[in-house]
PDB file of C-alpha atoms and ligand atoms in Angstrom:
ATOM      1  CA  UNK Z   1      83.178 -53.175  62.537  1.00 62.00           C
ATOM      2  CA  UNK Z   2      82.691 -53.326  58.860  1.00 68.00           C
ATOM      3  CA  UNK Z   3      81.411 -56.622  57.429  1.00 68.00           C
ATOM      4  CA  UNK Z   4      82.810 -58.346  54.367  1.00 73.00           C
ATOM      5  CA  UNK Z   5      81.361 -57.210  51.125  1.00 70.00           C
ATOM      6  CA  UNK Z   6      78.967 -59.542  49.443  1.00 76.00           C
ATOM      7  CA  UNK Z   7      79.345 -60.510  45.743  1.00 85.00           C
ATOM      8  CA  UNK Z   8      78.374 -57.748  43.540  1.00 88.00           C
ATOM      9  CA  UNK Z   9      77.363 -59.006  40.006  1.00 89.00           C
ATOM     10  CA  UNK Z  10      77.167 -55.618  38.314  1.00 91.00           C
ATOM     11  CA  UNK Z  11      79.655 -53.462  36.357  1.00 92.00           C
ATOM     12  CA  UNK Z  12      79.882 -49.775  36.118  1.00 93.00           C
ATOM     13  CA  UNK Z  13      77.040 -48.373  33.889  1.00 91.00           C
ATOM     14  CA  UNK Z  14      78.602 -44.992  33.157  1.00 91.00           C
ATOM     15  CA  UNK Z  15      79.810 -44.943  29.558  1.00 91.00           C
ATOM     16  CA  UNK Z  16      82.477 -42.184  30.519  1.00 94.00           C
ATOM     17  CA  UNK Z  17      84.087 -44.387  33.174  1.00 93.00           C
ATOM     18  CA  UNK Z  18      87.308 -46.323  32.478  1.00 93.00           C
ATOM     19  CA  UNK Z  19      85.687 -49.248  33.991  1.00 92.00           C
ATOM     20  CA  UNK Z  20      82.458 -49.088  31.961  1.00 90.00           C
ATOM     21  CA  UNK Z  21      81.014 -52.699  31.843  1.00 87.00           C
ATOM     22  CA  UNK Z  22      84.437 -54.093  32.863  1.00 89.00           C
ATOM     23  CA  UNK Z  23      84.340 -56.805  35.486  1.00 88.00           C
ATOM     24  CA  UNK Z  24      88.057 -56.879  36.176  1.00 91.00           C
ATOM     25  CA  UNK Z  25      89.335 -54.210  38.664  1.00 90.00           C
ATOM     26  CA  UNK Z  26      85.940 -52.718  39.265  1.00 90.00           C
ATOM     27  CA  UNK Z  27      85.258 -51.045  42.659  1.00 91.00           C
ATOM     28  CA  UNK Z  28      81.514 -50.890  43.151  1.00 93.00           C
ATOM     29  CA  UNK Z  29      79.623 -50.980  46.515  1.00 92.00           C
ATOM     30  CA  UNK Z  30      75.960 -51.155  47.355  1.00 93.00           C
ATOM     31  CA  UNK Z  31      74.396 -47.997  48.229  1.00 91.00           C
ATOM     32  CA  UNK Z  32      70.927 -48.669  49.635  1.00 93.00           C
ATOM     33  CA  UNK Z  33      67.654 -48.725  47.604  1.00 92.00           C
ATOM     34  CA  UNK Z  34      65.932 -45.831  45.793  1.00 87.00           C
ATOM     35  CA  UNK Z  35      62.241 -45.062  46.277  1.00 85.00           C
ATOM     36  CA  UNK Z  36      61.087 -47.660  43.771  1.00 80.00           C
ATOM     37  CA  UNK Z  37      62.935 -50.349  45.651  1.00 85.00           C
ATOM     38  CA  UNK Z  38      65.812 -50.878  43.180  1.00 87.00           C
ATOM     39  CA  UNK Z  39      69.228 -51.561  44.523  1.00 92.00           C
ATOM     40  CA  UNK Z  40      71.446 -48.568  44.142  1.00 94.00           C
ATOM     41  CA  UNK Z  41      75.281 -48.964  43.455  1.00 95.00           C
ATOM     42  CA  UNK Z  42      78.185 -46.446  43.738  1.00 95.00           C
ATOM     43  CA  UNK Z  43      81.277 -46.647  41.500  1.00 95.00           C
ATOM     44  CA  UNK Z  44      84.410 -45.577  43.172  1.00 94.00           C
ATOM     45  CA  UNK Z  45      86.389 -44.973  40.008  1.00 94.00           C
ATOM     46  CA  UNK Z  46      84.025 -42.349  38.391  1.00 95.00           C
ATOM     47  CA  UNK Z  47      81.932 -41.561  41.575  1.00 94.00           C
ATOM     48  CA  UNK Z  48      78.623 -42.238  39.674  1.00 94.00           C
ATOM     49  CA  UNK Z  49      75.560 -43.718  41.490  1.00 94.00           C
ATOM     50  CA  UNK Z  50      73.301 -45.988  39.395  1.00 94.00           C
ATOM     51  CA  UNK Z  51      70.665 -48.614  39.899  1.00 93.00           C
ATOM     52  CA  UNK Z  52      70.534 -52.229  39.090  1.00 90.00           C
ATOM     53  CA  UNK Z  53      68.168 -51.697  36.088  1.00 90.00           C
ATOM     54  CA  UNK Z  54      70.370 -49.130  34.275  1.00 89.00           C
ATOM     55  CA  UNK Z  55      70.898 -50.016  30.629  1.00 85.00           C
ATOM     56  CA  UNK Z  56      68.188 -52.536  30.783  1.00 87.00           C
ATOM     57  CA  UNK Z  57      64.549 -52.638  29.351  1.00 86.00           C
ATOM     58  CA  UNK Z  58      63.547 -52.250  33.104  1.00 87.00           C
ATOM     59  CA  UNK Z  59      65.205 -48.838  33.530  1.00 88.00           C
ATOM     60  CA  UNK Z  60      62.422 -46.124  33.990  1.00 85.00           C
ATOM     61  CA  UNK Z  61      59.887 -48.776  33.512  1.00 86.00           C
ATOM     62  CA  UNK Z  62      56.472 -47.950  34.715  1.00 87.00           C
ATOM     63  CA  UNK Z  63      55.389 -51.637  34.430  1.00 89.00           C
ATOM     64  CA  UNK Z  64      56.187 -54.015  37.189  1.00 88.00           C
ATOM     65  CA  UNK Z  65      59.111 -56.352  36.682  1.00 88.00           C
ATOM     66  CA  UNK Z  66      56.844 -59.431  36.219  1.00 91.00           C
ATOM     67  CA  UNK Z  67      54.832 -57.879  33.336  1.00 93.00           C
ATOM     68  CA  UNK Z  68      58.024 -56.796  31.647  1.00 92.00           C
ATOM     69  CA  UNK Z  69      59.439 -60.284  31.978  1.00 93.00           C
ATOM     70  CA  UNK Z  70      56.057 -61.650  30.489  1.00 94.00           C
ATOM     71  CA  UNK Z  71      56.424 -59.291  27.652  1.00 94.00           C
ATOM     72  CA  UNK Z  72      59.987 -60.533  27.091  1.00 93.00           C
ATOM     73  CA  UNK Z  73      58.862 -64.229  27.063  1.00 95.00           C
ATOM     74  CA  UNK Z  74      56.210 -63.360  24.513  1.00 94.00           C
ATOM     75  CA  UNK Z  75      58.893 -61.379  22.358  1.00 93.00           C
ATOM     76  CA  UNK Z  76      60.999 -64.638  22.433  1.00 92.00           C
ATOM     77  CA  UNK Z  77      57.926 -66.664  21.293  1.00 93.00           C
ATOM     78  CA  UNK Z  78      57.164 -64.002  18.613  1.00 93.00           C
ATOM     79  CA  UNK Z  79      53.753 -63.539  19.821  1.00 94.00           C
ATOM     80  CA  UNK Z  80      51.927 -60.617  18.046  1.00 95.00           C
ATOM     81  CA  UNK Z  81      51.990 -57.277  19.622  1.00 95.00           C
ATOM     82  CA  UNK Z  82      48.097 -57.144  19.485  1.00 96.00           C
ATOM     83  CA  UNK Z  83      47.924 -60.666  21.125  1.00 95.00           C
ATOM     84  CA  UNK Z  84      50.265 -59.708  23.954  1.00 94.00           C
ATOM     85  CA  UNK Z  85      48.185 -56.508  24.260  1.00 95.00           C
ATOM     86  CA  UNK Z  86      45.012 -58.610  24.860  1.00 96.00           C
ATOM     87  CA  UNK Z  87      46.755 -60.983  27.165  1.00 93.00           C
ATOM     88  CA  UNK Z  88      48.531 -58.405  29.496  1.00 92.00           C
ATOM     89  CA  UNK Z  89      45.736 -55.708  29.055  1.00 94.00           C
ATOM     90  CA  UNK Z  90      47.998 -52.881  28.003  1.00 95.00           C
ATOM     91  CA  UNK Z  91      47.990 -50.762  24.882  1.00 96.00           C
ATOM     92  CA  UNK Z  92      49.832 -52.200  21.869  1.00 95.00           C
ATOM     93  CA  UNK Z  93      51.980 -48.941  21.700  1.00 96.00           C
ATOM     94  CA  UNK Z  94      53.316 -50.071  25.324  1.00 95.00           C
ATOM     95  CA  UNK Z  95      53.907 -53.613  23.969  1.00 95.00           C
ATOM     96  CA  UNK Z  96      55.586 -52.279  20.923  1.00 95.00           C
ATOM     97  CA  UNK Z  97      57.837 -50.008  22.944  1.00 95.00           C
ATOM     98  CA  UNK Z  98      59.012 -52.832  25.245  1.00 94.00           C
ATOM     99  CA  UNK Z  99      59.445 -55.127  22.121  1.00 94.00           C
ATOM    100  CA  UNK Z 100      61.913 -52.563  20.796  1.00 94.00           C
ATOM    101  CA  UNK Z 101      63.663 -52.127  24.164  1.00 93.00           C
ATOM    102  CA  UNK Z 102      63.996 -55.893  24.538  1.00 93.00           C
ATOM    103  CA  UNK Z 103      65.155 -56.372  21.016  1.00 92.00           C
ATOM    104  CA  UNK Z 104      67.713 -53.603  21.333  1.00 91.00           C
ATOM    105  CA  UNK Z 105      69.062 -55.024  24.614  1.00 90.00           C
ATOM    106  CA  UNK Z 106      69.111 -58.614  23.190  1.00 90.00           C
ATOM    107  CA  UNK Z 107      71.295 -57.150  20.322  1.00 90.00           C
ATOM    108  CA  UNK Z 108      73.720 -55.543  22.726  1.00 86.00           C
ATOM    109  CA  UNK Z 109      74.007 -58.720  24.704  1.00 85.00           C
ATOM    110  CA  UNK Z 110      74.498 -60.789  21.659  1.00 87.00           C
ATOM    111  CA  UNK Z 111      77.228 -58.536  20.477  1.00 85.00           C
ATOM    112  CA  UNK Z 112      78.944 -58.539  23.905  1.00 80.00           C
ATOM    113  CA  UNK Z 113      78.664 -62.264  24.571  1.00 82.00           C
ATOM    114  CA  UNK Z 114      79.245 -63.803  21.080  1.00 82.00           C
ATOM    115  CA  UNK Z 115      82.723 -62.649  19.822  1.00 78.00           C
ATOM    116  CA  UNK Z 116      85.680 -64.388  18.382  1.00 76.00           C
ATOM    117  CA  UNK Z 117      83.539 -67.596  17.853  1.00 76.00           C
ATOM    118  CA  UNK Z 118      85.141 -69.501  15.018  1.00 77.00           C
ATOM    119  CA  UNK Z 119      82.739 -70.568  12.392  1.00 75.00           C
ATOM    120  CA  UNK Z 120      82.482 -74.365  11.955  1.00 79.00           C
ATOM    121  CA  UNK Z 121      81.682 -76.432   8.912  1.00 80.00           C
ATOM    122  CA  UNK Z 122      77.917 -76.214   9.654  1.00 80.00           C
ATOM    123  CA  UNK Z 123      77.964 -72.280   9.708  1.00 81.00           C
ATOM    124  CA  UNK Z 124      80.055 -72.220   6.514  1.00 82.00           C
ATOM    125  CA  UNK Z 125      77.412 -74.442   4.870  1.00 85.00           C
ATOM    126  CA  UNK Z 126      74.576 -71.993   5.937  1.00 85.00           C
ATOM    127  CA  UNK Z 127      76.495 -69.099   4.796  1.00 84.00           C
ATOM    128  CA  UNK Z 128      77.203 -70.763   1.359  1.00 85.00           C
ATOM    129  CA  UNK Z 129      73.583 -71.663   1.197  1.00 87.00           C
ATOM    130  CA  UNK Z 130      72.380 -68.111   1.938  1.00 85.00           C
ATOM    131  CA  UNK Z 131      74.689 -66.603  -0.700  1.00 87.00           C
ATOM    132  CA  UNK Z 132      73.426 -69.109  -3.273  1.00 87.00           C
ATOM    133  CA  UNK Z 133      69.846 -68.250  -2.487  1.00 86.00           C
ATOM    134  CA  UNK Z 134      70.754 -64.589  -2.876  1.00 83.00           C
ATOM    135  CA  UNK Z 135      72.420 -65.129  -6.252  1.00 85.00           C
ATOM    136  CA  UNK Z 136      69.319 -67.088  -7.494  1.00 82.00           C
ATOM    137  CA  UNK Z 137      66.749 -64.621  -6.341  1.00 75.00           C
ATOM    138  CA  UNK Z 138      65.809 -62.032  -9.040  1.00 65.00           C
ATOM    139  CA  UNK Z 139      66.387 -58.341  -8.250  1.00 57.00           C
TER     140      UNK Z 139
HETATM  141 ZN1   ZN G   1      82.393 -45.988  37.062  1.00 70.49          ZN
END
């Protein structure tokens, strides 16, 4: 007897799929774990297999999840790359690479989540102030 499917909080991560990152109508099942312990999924629309970290800074990450999360927290607090490098004891190039990955991912999330938000009076004031500052500043 087949048990009831549990909730799956992931969408298809294949850009060629017609259900790419679309929640409505998705047909995804869990498909065990890969050798690194990540949950694997299978999309029945495109037939692709993918893991839970696909299209995230954790994808193909050699650092443990806890360290990547720590780097992300420092990125939010705008801690210097050399500072994080000393705290976590990894090379500054590694921290820099993760800062870029986290920044790119945050930008994608921002674009995805914040759309069709009408600008209120406060935002209009900020835009007006920004334009006025731009006009005052010498080129
Ligand atoms: Zn798919």
